[in-house]
Amino acid sequence: MTDKPKQASFLYSLKAVLWSFFGLRRKSDFDQDEVKLNLAYVVIAALLGVAGFIALLITIVKFAVAK
């Protein structure tokens, strides 16, 4: 009987996505992620990460052009 690997939590998926934005993932972590990550969590985490990045860029631009 084959055991299914335990699905990762949303926070684990968010952490994996955020680290992948920087390109700082170990091969062993990547191999585990392939099995454990839930695709829906990854998509939601990626959208949150992109929204946060855009908000950061907008904030930096507002401070740079403030009078």
mmCIF file with all atom_site columns, C-alpha atoms in Angstrom:
data_model
loop_
_atom_site.group_PDB
_atom_site.id
_atom_site.type_symbol
_atom_site.label_atom_id
_atom_site.label_alt_id
_atom_site.label_comp_id
_atom_site.label_asym_id
_atom_site.label_entity_id
_atom_site.label_seq_id
_atom_site.pdbx_PDB_ins_code
_atom_site.Cartn_x
_atom_site.Cartn_y
_atom_site.Cartn_z
_atom_site.occupancy
_atom_site.B_iso_or_equiv
_atom_site.pdbx_formal_charge
_atom_site.auth_seq_id
_atom_site.auth_comp_id
_atom_site.auth_asym_id
_atom_site.auth_atom_id
_atom_site.pdbx_PDB_model_num
ATOM 1  C CA . MET A 1 1  ? 0.000  0.000  0.000  1.00 0.00 ? 1  MET A CA 1
ATOM 2  C CA . THR A 1 2  ? 1.431  3.378  -0.967 1.00 0.00 ? 2  THR A CA 1
ATOM 3  C CA . ASP A 1 3  ? 1.208  6.259  1.448  1.00 0.00 ? 3  ASP A CA 1
ATOM 4  C CA . LYS A 1 4  ? 0.319  9.638  0.030  1.00 0.00 ? 4  LYS A CA 1
ATOM 5  C CA . PRO A 1 5  ? 2.645  12.386 1.203  1.00 0.00 ? 5  PRO A CA 1
ATOM 6  C CA . LYS A 1 6  ? 1.078  14.898 3.539  1.00 0.00 ? 6  LYS A CA 1
ATOM 7  C CA . GLN A 1 7  ? -0.074 18.069 1.777  1.00 0.00 ? 7  GLN A CA 1
ATOM 8  C CA . ALA A 1 8  ? 1.749  21.233 2.794  1.00 0.00 ? 8  ALA A CA 1
ATOM 9  C CA . SER A 1 9  ? -0.016 24.053 4.620  1.00 0.00 ? 9  SER A CA 1
ATOM 10 C CA . PHE A 1 10 ? -0.750 27.412 3.053  1.00 0.00 ? 10 PHE A CA 1
ATOM 11 C CA . LEU A 1 11 ? 2.057  29.061 5.051  1.00 0.00 ? 11 LEU A CA 1
ATOM 12 C CA . TYR A 1 12 ? 4.548  26.500 3.741  1.00 0.00 ? 12 TYR A CA 1
ATOM 13 C CA . SER A 1 13 ? 3.335  27.216 0.209  1.00 0.00 ? 13 SER A CA 1
ATOM 14 C CA . LEU A 1 14 ? 3.621  30.972 0.780  1.00 0.00 ? 14 LEU A CA 1
ATOM 15 C CA . LYS A 1 15 ? 7.162  30.570 2.096  1.00 0.00 ? 15 LYS A CA 1
ATOM 16 C CA . ALA A 1 16 ? 8.130  28.435 -0.909 1.00 0.00 ? 16 ALA A CA 1
ATOM 17 C CA . VAL A 1 17 ? 6.723  30.987 -3.349 1.00 0.00 ? 17 VAL A CA 1
ATOM 18 C CA . LEU A 1 18 ? 8.398  33.948 -1.633 1.00 0.00 ? 18 LEU A CA 1
ATOM 19 C CA . TRP A 1 19 ? 11.778 32.219 -1.560 1.00 0.00 ? 19 TRP A CA 1
ATOM 20 C CA . SER A 1 20 ? 11.389 31.299 -5.218 1.00 0.00 ? 20 SER A CA 1
ATOM 21 C CA . PHE A 1 21 ? 10.883 35.004 -6.053 1.00 0.00 ? 21 PHE A CA 1
ATOM 22 C CA . PHE A 1 22 ? 14.484 35.467 -4.928 1.00 0.00 ? 22 PHE A CA 1
ATOM 23 C CA . GLY A 1 23 ? 15.695 32.254 -6.529 1.00 0.00 ? 23 GLY A CA 1
ATOM 24 C CA . LEU A 1 24 ? 16.940 30.919 -3.190 1.00 0.00 ? 24 LEU A CA 1
ATOM 25 C CA . ARG A 1 25 ? 15.641 27.360 -3.105 1.00 0.00 ? 25 ARG A CA 1
ATOM 26 C CA . ARG A 1 26 ? 17.682 24.286 -2.342 1.00 0.00 ? 26 ARG A CA 1
ATOM 27 C CA . LYS A 1 27 ? 17.360 21.313 -4.661 1.00 0.00 ? 27 LYS A CA 1
ATOM 28 C CA . SER A 1 28 ? 16.150 19.118 -1.790 1.00 0.00 ? 28 SER A CA 1
ATOM 29 C CA . ASP A 1 29 ? 13.409 21.646 -0.916 1.00 0.00 ? 29 ASP A CA 1
ATOM 30 C CA . PHE A 1 30 ? 12.372 21.841 -4.547 1.00 0.00 ? 30 PHE A CA 1
ATOM 31 C CA . ASP A 1 31 ? 12.123 18.062 -4.783 1.00 0.00 ? 31 ASP A CA 1
ATOM 32 C CA . GLN A 1 32 ? 9.912  17.950 -1.675 1.00 0.00 ? 32 GLN A CA 1
ATOM 33 C CA . ASP A 1 33 ? 7.765  20.804 -2.974 1.00 0.00 ? 33 ASP A CA 1
ATOM 34 C CA . GLU A 1 34 ? 6.982  18.879 -6.129 1.00 0.00 ? 34 GLU A CA 1
ATOM 35 C CA . VAL A 1 35 ? 5.248  16.240 -4.041 1.00 0.00 ? 35 VAL A CA 1
ATOM 36 C CA . LYS A 1 36 ? 3.826  18.237 -1.133 1.00 0.00 ? 36 LYS A CA 1
ATOM 37 C CA . LEU A 1 37 ? 2.563  21.547 -2.535 1.00 0.00 ? 37 LEU A CA 1
ATOM 38 C CA . ASN A 1 38 ? -1.084 22.115 -3.325 1.00 0.00 ? 38 ASN A CA 1
ATOM 39 C CA . LEU A 1 39 ? -1.483 23.917 -6.666 1.00 0.00 ? 39 LEU A CA 1
ATOM 40 C CA . ALA A 1 40 ? -4.339 26.109 -5.419 1.00 0.00 ? 40 ALA A CA 1
ATOM 41 C CA . TYR A 1 41 ? -2.214 27.296 -2.480 1.00 0.00 ? 41 TYR A CA 1
ATOM 42 C CA . VAL A 1 42 ? 0.690  28.065 -4.795 1.00 0.00 ? 42 VAL A CA 1
ATOM 43 C CA . VAL A 1 43 ? -1.481 30.166 -7.117 1.00 0.00 ? 43 VAL A CA 1
ATOM 44 C CA . ILE A 1 44 ? -2.989 32.126 -4.213 1.00 0.00 ? 44 ILE A CA 1
ATOM 45 C CA . ALA A 1 45 ? 0.436  32.630 -2.620 1.00 0.00 ? 45 ALA A CA 1
ATOM 46 C CA . ALA A 1 46 ? 1.885  33.814 -5.935 1.00 0.00 ? 46 ALA A CA 1
ATOM 47 C CA . LEU A 1 47 ? -0.931 36.330 -6.402 1.00 0.00 ? 47 LEU A CA 1
ATOM 48 C CA . LEU A 1 48 ? -0.394 37.641 -2.861 1.00 0.00 ? 48 LEU A CA 1
ATOM 49 C CA . GLY A 1 49 ? 3.355  37.869 -3.471 1.00 0.00 ? 49 GLY A CA 1
ATOM 50 C CA . VAL A 1 50 ? 2.895  39.791 -6.717 1.00 0.00 ? 50 VAL A CA 1
ATOM 51 C CA . ALA A 1 51 ? 0.387  42.150 -5.084 1.00 0.00 ? 51 ALA A CA 1
ATOM 52 C CA . GLY A 1 52 ? 2.820  42.794 -2.234 1.00 0.00 ? 52 GLY A CA 1
ATOM 53 C CA . PHE A 1 53 ? 5.678  43.428 -4.668 1.00 0.00 ? 53 PHE A CA 1
ATOM 54 C CA . ILE A 1 54 ? 3.576  45.898 -6.684 1.00 0.00 ? 54 ILE A CA 1
ATOM 55 C CA . ALA A 1 55 ? 2.506  47.673 -3.481 1.00 0.00 ? 55 ALA A CA 1
ATOM 56 C CA . LEU A 1 56 ? 6.166  47.935 -2.446 1.00 0.00 ? 56 LEU A CA 1
ATOM 57 C CA . LEU A 1 57 ? 7.130  49.407 -5.823 1.00 0.00 ? 57 LEU A CA 1
ATOM 58 C CA . ILE A 1 58 ? 4.284  51.944 -5.690 1.00 0.00 ? 58 ILE A CA 1
ATOM 59 C CA . THR A 1 59 ? 5.313  52.979 -2.172 1.00 0.00 ? 59 THR A CA 1
ATOM 60 C CA . ILE A 1 60 ? 8.939  53.447 -3.217 1.00 0.00 ? 60 ILE A CA 1
ATOM 61 C CA . VAL A 1 61 ? 7.914  55.541 -6.223 1.00 0.00 ? 61 VAL A CA 1
ATOM 62 C CA . LYS A 1 62 ? 5.614  57.717 -4.093 1.00 0.00 ? 62 LYS A CA 1
ATOM 63 C CA . PHE A 1 63 ? 8.464  58.417 -1.665 1.00 0.00 ? 63 PHE A CA 1
ATOM 64 C CA . ALA A 1 64 ? 10.875 59.110 -4.524 1.00 0.00 ? 64 ALA A CA 1
ATOM 65 C CA . VAL A 1 65 ? 8.665  61.678 -6.251 1.00 0.00 ? 65 VAL A CA 1
ATOM 66 C CA . ALA A 1 66 ? 7.175  63.269 -3.111 1.00 0.00 ? 66 ALA A CA 1
ATOM 67 C CA . LYS A 1 67 ? 7.639  67.023 -2.918 1.00 0.00 ? 67 LYS A CA 1
#
